Coordinates of C-alpha atoms and ligand atoms in Angstrom, one line a residue:
M217 CA -15.2 17.6 -4.1
H218 CA -12.5 20.2 -3.2
M219 CA -8.8 20.2 -2.5
L220 CA -7.7 21.2 1.0
I221 CA -4.9 23.8 1.1
N222 CA -4.0 25.7 4.2
G223 CA -7.3 24.8 5.9
K224 CA -9.4 26.1 3.0
F225 CA -11.4 24.0 0.5
I226 CA -10.2 25.1 -2.9
D227 CA -12.3 24.7 -6.0
K228 CA -11.2 25.3 -9.6
S229 CA -13.0 25.6 -12.9
E230 CA -10.7 23.0 -14.6
R231 CA -11.8 19.7 -13.1
I232 CA -11.0 16.0 -13.5
D233 CA -13.9 13.5 -14.1
I234 CA -14.0 10.7 -11.6
K235 CA -15.7 7.6 -13.1
N236 CA -17.1 4.5 -11.4
P237 CA -15.1 1.6 -12.9
A238 CA -18.1 -0.7 -12.8
D239 CA -20.2 1.3 -15.3
N240 CA -17.8 4.1 -16.5
K241 CA -20.3 6.7 -15.3
I242 CA -19.0 10.0 -13.9
I243 CA -19.7 10.0 -10.2
D244 CA -17.9 13.3 -9.2
T245 CA -15.3 15.7 -10.4
V246 CA -12.2 17.0 -8.5
P247 CA -10.2 20.1 -9.1
Y248 CA -7.3 19.9 -11.6
G249 CA -4.6 21.2 -9.3
N250 CA -1.4 22.5 -10.8
R251 CA 2.1 23.4 -9.7
K252 CA 1.0 26.7 -8.2
D253 CA -1.5 24.9 -6.0
A254 CA 1.1 22.4 -4.9
K255 CA 3.5 25.3 -4.1
T256 CA 0.8 27.0 -2.0
A257 CA 0.1 23.8 -0.1
I258 CA 3.8 23.2 0.5
S259 CA 4.4 26.7 1.8
A260 CA 1.4 26.4 4.2
A261 CA 2.7 23.0 5.4
K262 CA 6.2 24.5 5.9
R263 CA 4.8 27.4 7.9
T264 CA 2.6 25.2 10.0
S265 CA 5.5 22.7 10.7
K266 CA 7.0 25.3 13.0
I267 CA 3.8 25.3 15.1
A268 CA 3.3 21.5 14.8
K269 CA 6.7 20.6 16.3
E270 CA 5.8 22.5 19.5
I271 CA 2.4 20.8 20.1
P272 CA 2.6 18.4 23.1
S273 CA 2.3 14.8 22.1
R274 CA -0.7 14.5 24.5
L275 CA -2.7 16.9 22.3
I276 CA -1.5 15.3 19.0
S277 CA -2.7 12.0 20.3
E278 CA -6.1 13.5 21.3
H279 CA -6.5 15.0 17.7
L280 CA -5.8 11.6 16.2
Y281 CA -8.4 10.0 18.6
D282 CA -10.9 12.7 17.5
I283 CA -10.2 11.9 13.8
Y284 CA -10.6 8.2 14.6
G285 CA -14.0 9.0 16.1
E286 CA -15.0 11.1 13.1
L287 CA -14.0 8.3 10.7
S288 CA -16.0 5.8 12.7
K289 CA -19.1 8.0 12.6
N290 CA -18.7 8.3 8.8
S291 CA -17.7 4.6 8.1
K292 CA -20.7 3.9 5.8
I293 CA -20.0 7.0 3.6
F294 CA -16.4 5.9 3.2
E295 CA -17.3 2.3 2.3
K296 CA -19.6 3.4 -0.5
L297 CA -17.1 6.1 -1.7
I298 CA -14.3 3.6 -2.0
T299 CA -16.5 1.1 -3.9
H300 CA -17.8 3.8 -6.3
D301 CA -14.3 5.3 -6.7
C302 CA -12.2 2.3 -7.4
G303 CA -14.6 -0.6 -8.0
K304 CA -13.6 -2.5 -4.9
P305 CA -16.3 -5.0 -3.7
L306 CA -18.3 -3.5 -0.8
K307 CA -17.3 -6.2 1.6
D308 CA -13.6 -5.4 0.9
S309 CA -14.3 -1.6 1.2
K310 CA -15.8 -2.3 4.6
E311 CA -12.6 -4.1 5.5
E312 CA -10.5 -1.2 4.3
V313 CA -12.4 1.3 6.5
I314 CA -12.0 -1.0 9.5
R315 CA -8.3 -1.1 8.9
S316 CA -8.1 2.6 8.2
K317 CA -9.7 3.3 11.6
Q318 CA -7.2 0.9 13.2
T319 CA -4.3 2.7 11.5
I320 CA -5.3 6.0 13.0
L321 CA -5.9 4.4 16.5
L322 CA -2.4 2.8 16.3
S323 CA -1.0 6.2 15.4
A324 CA -2.8 7.9 18.3
E325 CA -1.2 5.4 20.7
E326 CA 2.2 5.5 19.1
S327 CA 2.4 9.3 19.2
K328 CA 2.9 9.1 22.9
R329 CA 5.8 6.7 22.8
I330 CA 8.4 8.3 20.4
Y331 CA 11.4 7.6 22.5
G332 CA 15.1 8.5 22.3
E333 CA 17.8 6.6 24.1
T334 CA 20.8 7.2 26.5
I335 CA 24.2 6.6 24.9
P336 CA 26.9 4.9 27.0
M337 CA 29.4 7.6 26.2
D338 CA 31.9 6.0 28.7
A339 CA 32.4 3.1 26.3
C340 CA 34.9 5.4 24.5
I341 CA 38.1 6.9 25.8
G342 CA 37.5 10.3 27.3
G343 CA 33.8 9.7 27.8
E344 CA 33.9 8.7 31.4
E345 CA 32.0 11.7 32.8
V346 CA 30.1 12.6 29.6
M347 CA 26.3 12.1 29.4
G348 CA 24.6 11.6 26.0
F349 CA 21.0 11.1 25.0
T350 CA 18.9 11.3 21.8
T351 CA 15.5 12.6 21.0
K352 CA 13.4 12.1 17.9
I353 CA 12.8 15.3 16.0
P354 CA 10.0 15.8 13.3
L355 CA 11.4 16.2 9.8
G356 CA 9.1 19.1 8.9
V357 CA 7.0 18.5 5.7
V358 CA 6.1 15.0 4.5
G359 CA 5.0 14.7 0.8
A360 CA 2.7 11.7 0.5
I361 CA 2.0 10.3 -2.9
T362 CA -0.5 7.4 -3.1
P363 CA -2.0 4.9 -5.6
Y364 CA -5.6 4.0 -6.4
N365 CA -5.9 0.5 -5.0
Y366 CA -6.3 1.3 -1.3
P367 CA -7.4 4.9 -1.6
L368 CA -8.1 5.4 2.1
N369 CA -5.8 3.2 4.2
L370 CA -2.7 3.9 2.2
V371 CA -3.3 7.7 2.6
I372 CA -3.8 7.2 6.3
H373 CA -0.7 5.0 6.6
K374 CA 1.3 8.1 5.6
V375 CA -0.8 10.9 7.1
A376 CA -1.4 9.5 10.6
P377 CA 2.2 8.6 11.5
A378 CA 3.3 11.9 10.0
I379 CA 1.0 13.8 12.3
A380 CA 1.9 11.5 15.2
A381 CA 5.5 12.5 14.7
K382 CA 4.5 16.2 14.5
N383 CA 5.1 16.6 10.8
T384 CA 2.8 18.5 8.4
V385 CA 1.7 16.8 5.2
V386 CA 0.9 17.4 1.6
V387 CA -0.9 14.5 0.0
K388 CA -1.2 13.9 -3.7
P389 CA -3.8 11.0 -4.2
S390 CA -4.1 9.1 -7.4
T391 CA -6.4 10.9 -9.8
K392 CA -7.9 7.5 -10.6
A393 CA -9.5 7.3 -7.1
P394 CA -9.0 10.6 -5.1
L395 CA -12.4 10.8 -3.4
A396 CA -11.7 9.0 -0.1
A397 CA -8.6 11.1 0.4
L398 CA -10.5 14.3 -0.1
K399 CA -13.4 13.2 2.2
F400 CA -10.8 12.2 4.8
A401 CA -9.2 15.6 4.6
E402 CA -12.6 17.2 5.1
I403 CA -13.3 15.3 8.4
A404 CA -9.7 15.5 9.7
S405 CA -9.2 19.2 9.0
T406 CA -11.7 20.1 11.8
Y407 CA -9.2 18.9 14.4
L408 CA -6.0 20.2 12.9
E409 CA -4.3 23.6 12.5
N410 CA -4.6 25.2 9.1
G411 CA -1.8 23.9 6.9
F412 CA -1.2 20.7 9.0
L413 CA -2.9 18.5 6.4
N414 CA -3.2 19.5 2.7
V415 CA -4.5 17.4 -0.2
V416 CA -3.8 18.5 -3.8
T417 CA -5.4 16.6 -6.7
G418 CA -3.7 16.8 -10.1
S419 CA -1.3 14.9 -12.3
G420 CA 1.8 13.2 -11.2
S421 CA 3.9 15.1 -13.7
E422 CA 2.8 18.4 -12.3
V423 CA 1.5 18.2 -8.7
G424 CA 3.6 15.1 -7.9
D425 CA 6.7 16.5 -9.5
E426 CA 6.4 19.8 -7.6
I427 CA 6.2 17.9 -4.3
V428 CA 9.1 15.6 -5.2
K429 CA 11.4 18.4 -6.2
S430 CA 10.5 21.1 -3.7
D431 CA 13.2 22.3 -1.3
F432 CA 10.6 22.8 1.4
V433 CA 9.5 19.1 1.5
D434 CA 11.7 17.1 3.8
K435 CA 10.5 13.6 3.1
I436 CA 8.7 11.7 0.3
S437 CA 6.6 8.8 1.3
F438 CA 5.5 7.1 -2.0
T439 CA 3.4 4.1 -2.7
G440 CA 3.0 3.1 -6.3
S441 CA 4.7 1.4 -9.3
I442 CA 8.4 0.7 -9.6
E443 CA 8.7 3.0 -12.6
T444 CA 7.3 6.0 -10.8
G445 CA 9.3 5.1 -7.7
I446 CA 12.6 5.0 -9.7
S447 CA 11.8 8.3 -11.3
I448 CA 11.0 9.9 -7.9
S449 CA 14.3 8.7 -6.4
K450 CA 16.2 10.4 -9.3
R451 CA 14.4 13.8 -8.7
A452 CA 14.0 13.9 -4.9
G453 CA 17.5 15.2 -4.1
M454 CA 18.5 15.0 -0.4
K455 CA 15.1 14.1 0.9
K456 CA 14.5 11.1 3.0
L457 CA 12.6 8.5 0.9
T458 CA 10.2 5.7 1.6
L459 CA 9.3 3.8 -1.5
E460 CA 6.5 1.1 -1.3
L461 CA 6.5 -0.3 -4.8
G462 CA 5.2 -3.2 -6.9
G463 CA 5.2 -6.8 -5.9
N464 CA 5.1 -10.2 -7.5
D465 CA 4.5 -12.3 -4.5
P466 CA 4.8 -16.1 -4.6
L467 CA 2.7 -18.7 -2.8
L468 CA 4.7 -21.9 -2.3
V469 CA 2.7 -25.0 -1.7
L470 CA 5.1 -27.8 -0.5
E471 CA 4.6 -31.5 -0.6
D472 CA 3.3 -31.8 3.0
A473 CA 1.0 -28.7 2.9
D474 CA -2.6 -28.7 4.1
I475 CA -4.2 -28.5 0.6
E476 CA -7.6 -27.3 1.6
K477 CA -6.1 -24.3 3.5
A478 CA -3.6 -23.6 0.8
V479 CA -6.4 -23.5 -1.8
D480 CA -8.4 -21.2 0.4
A481 CA -5.4 -18.9 0.8
A482 CA -4.6 -19.0 -2.9
V483 CA -8.1 -17.9 -3.8
K484 CA -8.1 -15.1 -1.2
G485 CA -4.7 -13.9 -2.2
S486 CA -5.0 -14.0 -5.9
Y487 CA -8.4 -12.4 -6.4
L488 CA -8.7 -9.8 -3.6
N489 CA -9.6 -6.5 -5.2
A490 CA -9.5 -8.1 -8.6
G491 CA -5.8 -8.9 -8.1
Q492 CA -4.9 -5.2 -7.7
V493 CA -3.0 -5.6 -4.5
C494 CA 0.8 -5.1 -4.2
I495 CA 1.0 -8.1 -1.9
G496 CA -1.5 -10.2 -4.0
V497 CA -0.5 -13.8 -4.8
K498 CA 0.9 -13.4 -8.3
R499 CA 2.7 -16.7 -8.7
I500 CA 1.6 -20.1 -7.3
I501 CA 4.6 -22.5 -7.0
L502 CA 3.5 -26.1 -6.6
H503 CA 5.5 -29.2 -5.5
K504 CA 4.9 -31.9 -8.2
K505 CA 3.5 -34.4 -5.6
I506 CA 0.5 -32.2 -4.7
A507 CA 0.2 -30.2 -7.9
D508 CA -2.7 -32.2 -9.4
E509 CA -4.8 -32.2 -6.3
F510 CA -4.2 -28.5 -5.6
T511 CA -5.0 -27.5 -9.2
Q512 CA -8.2 -29.4 -9.4
K513 CA -9.5 -27.9 -6.1
F514 CA -8.2 -24.4 -6.9
V515 CA -10.0 -24.3 -10.2
K516 CA -13.2 -25.5 -8.6
A517 CA -12.9 -22.8 -5.8
T518 CA -12.1 -20.1 -8.4
G519 CA -15.2 -21.0 -10.4
K520 CA -17.4 -20.4 -7.3
L521 CA -16.4 -16.7 -7.0
I522 CA -19.1 -14.2 -7.7
V523 CA -18.0 -11.6 -10.3
G524 CA -20.1 -8.5 -10.8
D525 CA -21.6 -5.4 -9.2
P526 CA -19.1 -4.3 -6.6
M527 CA -22.0 -2.6 -4.6
S528 CA -23.6 -6.1 -3.9
I529 CA -22.4 -7.5 -0.6
R530 CA -22.2 -10.9 -2.2
T531 CA -19.7 -9.9 -4.9
D532 CA -16.2 -11.3 -4.6
V533 CA -14.5 -9.8 -7.6
G534 CA -15.4 -6.4 -9.1
P535 CA -14.0 -4.5 -12.1
L536 CA -10.4 -3.4 -12.5
I537 CA -9.7 0.3 -12.1
D538 CA -10.6 1.0 -15.8
E539 CA -10.9 -0.7 -19.2
N540 CA -7.3 -0.1 -20.1
A541 CA -6.2 -2.0 -17.0
A542 CA -8.4 -4.9 -18.0
I543 CA -7.1 -4.8 -21.6
T544 CA -3.5 -5.0 -20.3
I545 CA -4.4 -8.2 -18.4
E546 CA -6.2 -9.6 -21.4
K547 CA -3.1 -9.1 -23.5
I548 CA -0.6 -10.7 -21.1
V549 CA -2.9 -13.7 -20.6
N550 CA -3.2 -14.2 -24.3
Q551 CA 0.5 -13.8 -24.8
S552 CA 1.1 -16.5 -22.2
I553 CA -1.3 -18.9 -23.9
D554 CA 0.5 -18.2 -27.2
E555 CA 3.8 -19.1 -25.4
G556 CA 2.4 -22.4 -24.2
A557 CA 0.5 -21.8 -21.0
E558 CA -2.8 -23.8 -20.6
L559 CA -5.9 -21.9 -19.7
L560 CA -7.8 -23.8 -17.1
Y561 CA -10.4 -21.2 -16.1
G562 CA -11.5 -17.7 -17.0
G563 CA -9.7 -15.6 -19.6
K564 CA -12.7 -13.4 -20.5
R565 CA -13.0 -9.7 -20.5
R566 CA -16.2 -7.5 -20.4
G567 CA -15.3 -3.8 -20.3
S568 CA -13.3 -3.2 -17.2
F569 CA -14.2 -6.7 -15.8
Y570 CA -11.8 -9.6 -16.1
T571 CA -12.8 -13.1 -14.9
P572 CA -10.6 -14.8 -12.3
T573 CA -8.1 -16.8 -14.5
V574 CA -6.0 -19.9 -13.8
L575 CA -3.1 -20.7 -16.1
D576 CA -1.2 -24.0 -15.8
N577 CA 2.1 -25.1 -17.3
V578 CA 3.5 -21.7 -16.9
D579 CA 7.2 -21.3 -17.5
S580 CA 9.0 -19.1 -14.9
K581 CA 10.7 -17.1 -17.6
M582 CA 7.4 -15.9 -19.2
D583 CA 6.5 -12.2 -18.8
I584 CA 3.4 -13.1 -16.8
V585 CA 5.7 -14.5 -14.1
Q586 CA 8.6 -12.0 -14.4
E587 CA 6.5 -8.8 -14.3
E588 CA 3.8 -7.7 -11.9
T589 CA 0.4 -8.6 -13.2
F590 CA -2.1 -6.3 -11.5
G591 CA -5.2 -8.3 -12.1
P592 CA -7.0 -11.5 -11.2
V593 CA -4.6 -14.0 -12.8
S594 CA -3.0 -17.1 -11.2
P595 CA -0.1 -18.7 -13.0
L596 CA 0.7 -22.2 -11.7
I597 CA 4.4 -23.3 -11.8
H598 CA 5.4 -26.9 -11.0
V599 CA 8.7 -27.7 -9.2
N600 CA 10.5 -30.8 -8.0
D601 CA 11.6 -29.8 -4.5
I602 CA 11.9 -27.0 -2.1
D603 CA 15.3 -25.8 -3.5
E604 CA 13.7 -25.4 -6.9
A605 CA 10.6 -23.7 -5.3
I606 CA 12.9 -21.1 -3.6
K607 CA 14.9 -20.6 -6.7
V608 CA 11.8 -19.8 -8.7
A609 CA 10.4 -17.6 -5.9
N610 CA 13.6 -15.5 -6.0
D611 CA 13.9 -15.4 -9.8
T612 CA 12.3 -12.0 -10.2
K613 CA 13.3 -8.4 -9.5
Y614 CA 10.6 -8.1 -6.8
G615 CA 10.8 -8.9 -3.1
L616 CA 7.7 -7.7 -1.2
Q617 CA 6.1 -10.6 0.7
A618 CA 5.8 -14.4 0.2
G619 CA 3.6 -17.2 1.6
V620 CA 4.6 -20.8 2.2
F621 CA 2.4 -23.7 3.0
T622 CA 4.0 -26.6 4.8
N623 CA 3.6 -28.6 8.0
N624 CA 7.4 -29.2 8.3
I625 CA 9.1 -26.7 10.6
N626 CA 12.5 -27.3 8.9
L627 CA 11.1 -26.6 5.4
A628 CA 9.3 -23.5 6.8
L629 CA 12.5 -22.1 8.3
K630 CA 14.5 -22.9 5.2
A631 CA 12.0 -21.0 3.0
A632 CA 11.7 -18.1 5.5
K633 CA 15.5 -17.7 5.5
Q634 CA 16.1 -18.1 1.8
I635 CA 13.2 -16.3 0.2
E636 CA 14.2 -12.7 -0.7
A637 CA 11.2 -10.7 0.6
G638 CA 10.3 -8.1 3.2
S639 CA 8.2 -10.7 5.0
V640 CA 7.8 -14.5 4.6
I641 CA 4.5 -15.8 5.9
I642 CA 4.1 -19.4 6.9
N643 CA 0.7 -21.0 6.3
K644 CA -1.0 -17.9 5.0
Q645 CA -1.0 -16.0 1.8
S646 CA 1.1 -12.9 1.1
T647 CA -1.9 -10.6 1.3
Y648 CA -1.7 -10.8 5.1
R649 CA -0.8 -7.4 6.6
A650 CA -1.3 -6.3 10.2
D651 CA -1.2 -2.5 10.1
N652 CA 1.4 -2.3 12.9
M653 CA 3.9 -4.7 11.5
P654 CA 7.0 -3.5 9.7
F655 CA 5.9 -3.5 6.1
G656 CA 8.0 -3.0 3.0
G657 CA 9.9 -4.9 0.4
C658 CA 13.5 -5.5 -0.8
K659 CA 15.0 -5.6 -4.3
M660 CA 12.9 -3.5 -6.7
S661 CA 9.9 -3.6 -4.4
G662 CA 11.2 -0.6 -2.5
M663 CA 13.0 0.8 0.4
G664 CA 12.0 1.8 4.0
K665 CA 9.2 0.5 6.1
E666 CA 5.6 1.5 6.9
G667 CA 3.5 0.2 9.9
I668 CA 3.0 3.0 12.4
K669 CA 6.1 2.7 14.6
Y670 CA 8.3 2.1 11.6
A671 CA 6.8 4.9 9.5
I672 CA 7.4 7.2 12.5
E673 CA 11.0 6.1 12.6
E674 CA 11.3 7.1 8.9
M675 CA 9.5 10.4 9.5
T676 CA 11.8 11.6 12.3
R677 CA 15.5 12.3 12.7
T678 CA 17.7 11.4 15.7
K679 CA 19.2 14.4 17.5
L680 CA 22.0 13.8 20.0
F681 CA 22.5 15.9 23.1
I682 CA 25.9 15.7 24.8
V683 CA 26.4 17.1 28.3
N684 CA 30.0 17.6 29.5
P685 CA 30.8 18.1 33.2
I686 CA 32.6 21.4 33.8
Ligands
NAD276 P1 1.5 4.8 -10.1 O1 3.0 4.7 -9.9 O2 1.1 4.9 -11.5 O3 0.9 6.1 -9.3 C1 1.0 6.2 -8.0 C2 1.0 7.7 -7.6 O4 2.1 8.4 -8.2 C3 -0.3 8.4 -8.2 O5 -0.7 9.4 -7.3 C4 0.3 9.1 -9.4 O6 -0.4 10.3 -9.9 C5 1.7 9.5 -8.9 N1 2.7 9.9 -10.0 C6 2.7 9.4 -11.2 N2 3.8 9.9 -11.9 C7 4.4 10.7 -11.0 C8 5.6 11.5 -11.1 N3 6.3 11.6 -12.2 N4 6.0 12.2 -10.0 C9 5.3 12.1 -8.8 N5 4.2 11.4 -8.7 C10 3.7 10.7 -9.8 O7 0.9 3.5 -9.4 P2 -0.7 3.1 -9.4 O8 -0.9 2.5 -10.8 O9 -1.6 4.1 -8.9 O10 -0.7 1.9 -8.4 C11 -0.3 0.6 -8.7 C12 1.1 0.2 -8.3 O11 1.3 0.5 -6.9 C13 1.4 -1.3 -8.4 O12 2.6 -1.4 -8.9 C14 1.3 -1.7 -6.9 O13 2.1 -2.9 -6.7 C15 1.9 -0.6 -6.2 N6 1.5 -0.6 -4.8 C16 2.4 -0.8 -3.9 C17 2.1 -0.9 -2.5 C18 3.1 -1.2 -1.5 O14 2.8 -1.0 -0.3 N7 4.3 -1.7 -1.8 C19 0.8 -0.8 -2.1 C20 -0.2 -0.5 -3.1 C21 0.2 -0.4 -4.5

């Protein structure tokens, strides 16, 4: 596949092999873009931003509807591409494509309601006759840097709101799974001015760094690890930043919870995309009264999952992104067992596959609880009451989302108020995300929000007009 720079598909002799994580076979190659390619893309985006800001929102909206139509026509191609590229089970790739279409549709709708407001200037002395109102102005060029785990929807969560707000975009997708982003650029470019959307493949240290440091890029919208996010914030200078970073989301199961539903949520939340989800359930915090019943049912349900070929529609859990990722999970699980955790299920690696794994008697100070484990592992932590559950939930540097199972409205409200997270979800697991909701964490999980309307807010600036009577 090719890069898209200034409306042209650019090839290079130096290429990156893209492997299917399930069998490690090369499925495609993409150009090894460098700083010069990134600079060319940024210059094109800067030039086009002057045209983009003058396009009526009616037309911007139509372009986004057209892109939605094109993505709908090509859904099957994208589903397979995502599964081959990052090993996601086909049924989950189908879900990602459905959500990606929805993200574009929401952006097409939102592009026509980017409002300013009138300011009551007469609330201040001397403002009696003065009129003030604001409008929302596009920032110019948005640099979008994305991870491998949702290689289509996370690209669209940046590109579609950026276009809706009349910004131009330079995307740097993950080199671990860049194919969906490149294919998307191919179908979207037909409907956009040259330079509106650019996609440059290459390393973070070269292409990513150029986008982060460029004086012609007005905003960085980044999704990825905390380490990369911190490093970007140090290099970005005076750009607006949205950082959607790692998570370590808890699922609290309180004494009066509906256990069947909590087990179902824990299974869905822990093993979706082999645990490679920023809002995956990474810690299960159990009230001692229900801990035994929950654990027995959870282990049974985990054992029923089908692990294997991600192209089979029956598969629940596919491979991790590569063998190194699976080895990292193997090491942290073995370390936890050495430190006293009890292995109740799983704990086996085969190449890039790691079996869904349940660990009991986990201490909340262990690394497996303190650090984000990006794999299919469920550490179970026992607590005596809700206060201890909330204390454990808050006892990490992360704060993305949290799920709480309880039938008691008072406990639900207490947990919702006191858990430090971007969202607290009652009676559902943390993997719940509607694409229009304000999404984004606190603490080290990041800053700023996505979710179309909220992304647009972060991709525009407020300009004030003041009219004085003569
Ligand atoms: P990563 O940080 O390794 O890479 C993300 C992107 O940053 C890639 O495109 C990479 O090439 C680029 N990059 C790397 N170094 C860079 C640099 N120096 N300058 C600029 N760009 C650079 O993350 P990953 O391993 O691809 O993704 C997994 C992480 O992403 C997990 O921590 C996960 O929780 C997080 N994530 C967060 C969200 C969210 O919305 N909060 C969503 C998905 C994934």
